[in-house]
Short mmCIF file of C-alpha atoms in Angstrom, two decimals:
data_model
loop_
_atom_site.label_atom_id
_atom_site.label_comp_id
_atom_site.label_asym_id
_atom_site.label_seq_id
_atom_site.Cartn_x
_atom_site.Cartn_y
_atom_site.Cartn_z
CA UNK A 18 12.48 10.75 -8.82
CA UNK A 19 12.24 8.40 -6.24
CA UNK A 20 13.18 4.56 -7.37
CA UNK A 21 12.60 1.51 -4.86
CA UNK A 22 14.27 -1.83 -6.04
CA UNK A 23 14.02 -4.63 -3.68
CA UNK A 24 15.48 -8.18 -3.30
CA UNK A 25 15.27 -11.32 -1.60
CA UNK A 26 14.84 -15.16 -1.62
CA UNK A 27 11.08 -16.13 -3.32
CA UNK A 28 11.41 -19.65 -2.48
CA UNK A 29 10.90 -20.46 1.40
CA UNK A 30 10.07 -23.59 3.54
CA UNK A 31 7.67 -23.75 6.46
CA UNK A 32 9.35 -22.40 9.90
CA UNK A 33 12.08 -20.62 7.66
CA UNK A 34 12.96 -17.04 7.99
CA UNK A 35 11.77 -14.56 4.89
CA UNK A 36 14.27 -11.89 4.60
CA UNK A 37 13.83 -9.02 1.70
CA UNK A 38 15.42 -5.66 1.28
CA UNK A 39 14.81 -2.41 -0.41
CA UNK A 40 17.10 -0.09 -2.24
CA UNK A 41 16.46 3.34 -2.19
CA UNK A 42 17.51 5.46 -5.15
CA UNK A 43 16.72 9.23 -5.66
CA UNK A 44 15.89 10.42 -2.06
CA UNK A 45 17.07 10.25 1.42
CA UNK A 46 16.12 7.58 3.87
CA UNK A 47 16.65 10.37 6.43
CA UNK A 48 12.86 11.51 5.60
CA UNK A 49 9.52 9.70 6.01
CA UNK A 50 8.96 6.36 7.03
CA UNK A 51 9.84 3.08 4.90
CA UNK A 52 7.13 0.42 4.62
CA UNK A 53 6.34 -3.16 3.88
CA UNK A 54 3.30 -4.26 2.26
CA UNK A 55 2.41 -7.68 1.17
CA UNK A 56 -0.52 -8.96 -0.77
CA UNK A 57 -1.40 -12.50 -1.53
CA UNK A 58 -2.23 -13.67 -5.15
CA UNK A 59 -5.33 -12.73 -5.82
CA UNK A 60 -6.44 -11.03 -2.68
CA UNK A 61 -5.98 -7.67 -1.24
CA UNK A 62 -3.26 -5.34 0.41
CA UNK A 63 -2.11 -5.94 4.04
CA UNK A 64 0.11 -3.36 5.71
CA UNK A 65 3.18 -5.13 7.61
CA UNK A 66 5.10 -2.33 9.26
CA UNK A 67 7.72 0.69 8.77
CA UNK A 68 10.85 1.97 10.21
CA UNK A 69 12.53 5.39 9.68
CA UNK A 70 16.13 6.69 9.64
CA UNK A 71 16.44 6.41 13.61
CA UNK A 72 15.51 2.87 13.71
CA UNK A 73 12.09 3.62 14.80
CA UNK A 74 9.41 0.56 13.87
CA UNK A 75 5.63 0.27 13.63
CA UNK A 76 4.83 -3.26 13.38
CA UNK A 77 1.02 -4.90 12.01
CA UNK A 78 -0.33 -6.74 15.91
CA UNK A 79 -1.05 -9.56 13.97
CA UNK A 80 2.51 -10.37 12.18
CA UNK A 81 4.59 -8.17 15.22
CA UNK A 82 6.06 -11.27 17.13
CA UNK A 83 7.72 -12.57 14.20
CA UNK A 84 9.05 -9.10 12.49
CA UNK A 85 11.99 -7.53 12.42
CA UNK A 86 12.76 -4.57 10.47
CA UNK A 87 16.43 -2.38 9.77
CA UNK A 88 17.82 0.41 8.19
CA UNK A 89 21.03 0.94 7.16
CA UNK A 90 21.14 4.92 6.18
CA UNK A 91 25.01 4.36 5.02
CA UNK A 92 23.49 2.37 2.15
CA UNK A 93 19.97 3.92 1.50
CA UNK A 94 18.32 0.34 1.98
CA UNK A 95 15.89 -1.17 4.66
CA UNK A 96 15.29 -4.56 4.98
CA UNK A 97 12.50 -6.98 6.32
CA UNK A 98 13.04 -10.51 8.48
CA UNK A 99 9.92 -12.51 8.90
CA UNK A 100 10.63 -15.78 11.21
CA UNK A 101 8.71 -18.82 11.35
CA UNK A 102 6.87 -18.49 7.68
CA UNK A 103 3.97 -20.58 7.07
CA UNK A 104 2.03 -20.99 3.45
CA UNK A 105 -0.23 -18.16 4.62
CA UNK A 106 2.79 -15.89 4.27
CA UNK A 107 2.69 -16.77 0.60
CA UNK A 108 2.18 -13.43 -1.17
CA UNK A 109 3.84 -10.31 -3.08
CA UNK A 110 5.96 -8.63 -1.06
CA UNK A 111 6.36 -4.55 -1.81
CA UNK A 112 8.12 -1.63 0.23
CA UNK A 113 7.00 1.73 -0.06
CA UNK A 114 7.75 5.31 0.81
CA UNK A 115 5.31 6.80 3.54
CA UNK A 116 4.72 10.51 3.49
CA UNK A 117 3.04 12.58 5.88
CA UNK A 118 -0.21 11.66 5.37
CA UNK A 119 0.35 8.18 5.65
CA UNK A 120 0.34 7.66 1.77
CA UNK A 121 2.47 5.30 -0.33
CA UNK A 122 3.66 7.39 -3.13
CA UNK A 123 6.49 5.14 -4.50
CA UNK A 124 6.80 1.47 -4.58
CA UNK A 125 9.24 -1.57 -5.56
CA UNK A 126 8.60 -3.70 -8.01
CA UNK A 127 7.31 -6.59 -5.45
CA UNK A 128 8.83 -10.00 -4.79
CA UNK A 129 6.21 -13.15 -4.90
CA UNK A 130 7.59 -15.21 -1.74
CA UNK A 131 6.24 -18.44 -1.97
CA UNK A 132 6.32 -20.60 1.02
CA UNK A 133 5.82 -24.26 0.22
CA UNK A 134 7.22 -27.42 1.70
CA UNK B 15 -8.20 -1.48 14.08
CA UNK B 16 -10.05 0.52 11.89
CA UNK B 17 -11.87 -1.64 9.18
CA UNK B 18 -12.56 -0.43 5.95
CA UNK B 19 -15.33 -1.28 3.63
CA UNK B 20 -15.27 -0.28 0.09
CA UNK B 21 -18.57 -0.63 -1.99
CA UNK B 22 -18.82 -1.75 -4.71
CA UNK B 23 -16.70 -4.96 -4.78
CA UNK B 24 -16.59 -4.84 -8.55
CA UNK B 25 -18.54 -2.77 -10.88
CA UNK B 26 -18.74 -2.63 -14.95
CA UNK B 27 -18.88 0.15 -16.69
CA UNK B 28 -17.99 1.93 -19.94
CA UNK B 29 -15.80 4.28 -21.53
CA UNK B 30 -16.79 7.89 -20.61
CA UNK B 31 -18.67 6.96 -17.82
CA UNK B 32 -18.47 8.41 -14.60
CA UNK B 33 -18.24 6.32 -11.30
CA UNK B 34 -18.02 6.45 -7.74
CA UNK B 35 -16.36 4.13 -5.50
CA UNK B 36 -17.58 4.38 -1.70
CA UNK B 37 -14.86 3.77 1.37
CA UNK B 38 -16.62 3.23 4.15
CA UNK B 39 -14.87 3.29 8.00
CA UNK B 40 -15.89 1.27 11.16
CA UNK B 41 -14.68 4.77 13.21
CA UNK B 42 -14.80 8.36 12.00
CA UNK B 43 -11.46 9.84 10.99
CA UNK B 44 -10.20 12.84 9.32
CA UNK B 45 -7.66 13.31 6.25
CA UNK B 46 -5.72 10.23 6.26
CA UNK B 47 -7.52 8.40 3.89
CA UNK B 48 -5.73 7.69 0.65
CA UNK B 49 -6.64 5.62 -2.83
CA UNK B 50 -4.76 3.68 -5.11
CA UNK B 51 -5.04 2.25 -8.65
CA UNK B 52 -3.36 -1.04 -9.15
CA UNK B 53 -3.47 -3.39 -12.60
CA UNK B 54 -2.32 -7.07 -12.80
CA UNK B 55 1.07 -7.37 -11.84
CA UNK B 56 1.74 -4.20 -11.33
CA UNK B 57 2.73 -1.88 -7.71
CA UNK B 58 -0.57 0.02 -6.65
CA UNK B 59 -0.21 3.70 -8.00
CA UNK B 60 -1.19 6.51 -5.40
CA UNK B 61 -4.06 8.83 -6.73
CA UNK B 62 -5.39 10.52 -3.94
CA UNK B 63 -3.98 11.41 -0.49
CA UNK B 64 -5.45 13.13 2.08
CA UNK B 65 -8.81 12.39 1.33
CA UNK B 66 -8.78 14.65 -1.53
CA UNK B 67 -5.24 16.03 -2.92
CA UNK B 68 -4.54 14.57 -6.54
CA UNK B 69 -1.13 12.82 -6.60
CA UNK B 70 1.43 14.47 -9.19
CA UNK B 71 0.62 13.12 -12.50
CA UNK B 72 -2.63 11.82 -11.82
CA UNK B 73 -5.16 12.89 -14.39
CA UNK B 74 -7.98 15.50 -12.82
CA UNK B 75 -10.78 13.19 -13.83
CA UNK B 76 -9.75 11.86 -10.43
CA UNK B 77 -11.03 12.92 -7.79
CA UNK B 78 -11.73 12.11 -3.62
CA UNK B 79 -13.98 13.52 -1.23
CA UNK B 80 -15.58 12.42 2.26
CA UNK B 81 -15.38 12.81 6.10
CA UNK B 82 -16.16 11.12 9.04
CA UNK B 83 -16.63 7.51 8.06
CA UNK B 84 -17.47 7.98 4.51
CA UNK B 85 -15.41 8.42 1.37
CA UNK B 86 -15.67 8.33 -1.98
CA UNK B 87 -13.53 8.22 -4.80
CA UNK B 88 -14.73 9.64 -8.65
CA UNK B 89 -13.75 8.93 -11.92
CA UNK B 90 -15.33 11.10 -14.56
CA UNK B 91 -15.36 10.12 -18.23
CA UNK B 92 -13.79 6.54 -17.77
CA UNK B 93 -10.53 6.05 -20.14
CA UNK B 94 -9.50 2.66 -21.30
CA UNK B 95 -6.33 2.67 -18.89
CA UNK B 96 -8.60 3.12 -16.07
CA UNK B 97 -10.37 -0.26 -15.81
CA UNK B 98 -8.45 -1.77 -12.50
CA UNK B 99 -8.90 -2.47 -9.31
CA UNK B 100 -9.09 0.46 -6.89
CA UNK B 101 -8.23 0.41 -2.78
CA UNK B 102 -8.62 2.66 0.02
CA UNK B 103 -6.38 2.99 2.68
CA UNK B 104 -6.15 4.83 5.95
CA UNK B 105 -3.18 6.18 7.99
CA UNK B 106 -5.46 7.91 10.96
CA UNK B 107 -5.12 4.96 13.42
CA UNK B 108 -2.13 2.26 14.05
CA UNK B 109 -2.11 -0.25 12.29
CA UNK B 110 -2.96 0.96 8.49
CA UNK B 111 -5.48 -0.43 6.89
CA UNK B 112 -6.61 -1.18 3.53
CA UNK B 113 -10.27 -1.80 1.91
CA UNK B 114 -10.69 -5.03 0.29
CA UNK B 115 -10.70 -3.59 -2.96
CA UNK B 116 -13.38 -2.37 -5.86
CA UNK B 117 -12.92 -4.30 -9.46
CA UNK B 118 -13.41 -1.76 -12.32
CA UNK B 119 -14.27 -3.51 -15.59
CA UNK B 120 -15.59 -2.82 -18.86
#
């Protein structure tokens, strides 16, 4: 059974860089794409982007200029960095596995990232 | 971007009812339409992928159908644990997008 466990700083000031990492257990990171999705409190889901084991990335056009994703297959981990955060980036951030239909079948537990001065 | 519009935005129903949630896409697409269930404080859970394929472990009272621009999620015989928020998601065209959600209440 695939399990994703994520970690990273939960409280940031405006203009700082968001940094989250997701560990993959029970599956190889050499298969599938590995994704990040966020959800502002009380609101809907927004796809952020994804990466595969070769480091090929796809980013949301609206966030692309601030995003960087990386993959460490030796540690079975992938990471998200988002620069210049504002209050609008306050959200629960989830890592997830994307399968062949683009469906997200396994999710991390979520990390609430709050941006406040 | 493909926009997904779910109807209704909220729905009241009773245990044992049959309910249908619709997801309309801003352009025609095939197969890559997925459905999720989310309860408060939890990550979304995959229910249906590829429009109509039931995810392993999901009860058979959940079903999906559709094509083109209109897709549906049907729950036949609501159970207490089904009261949650449901989202559709498309991966047919980059970037992936989600519907705004449908809140199913008792």
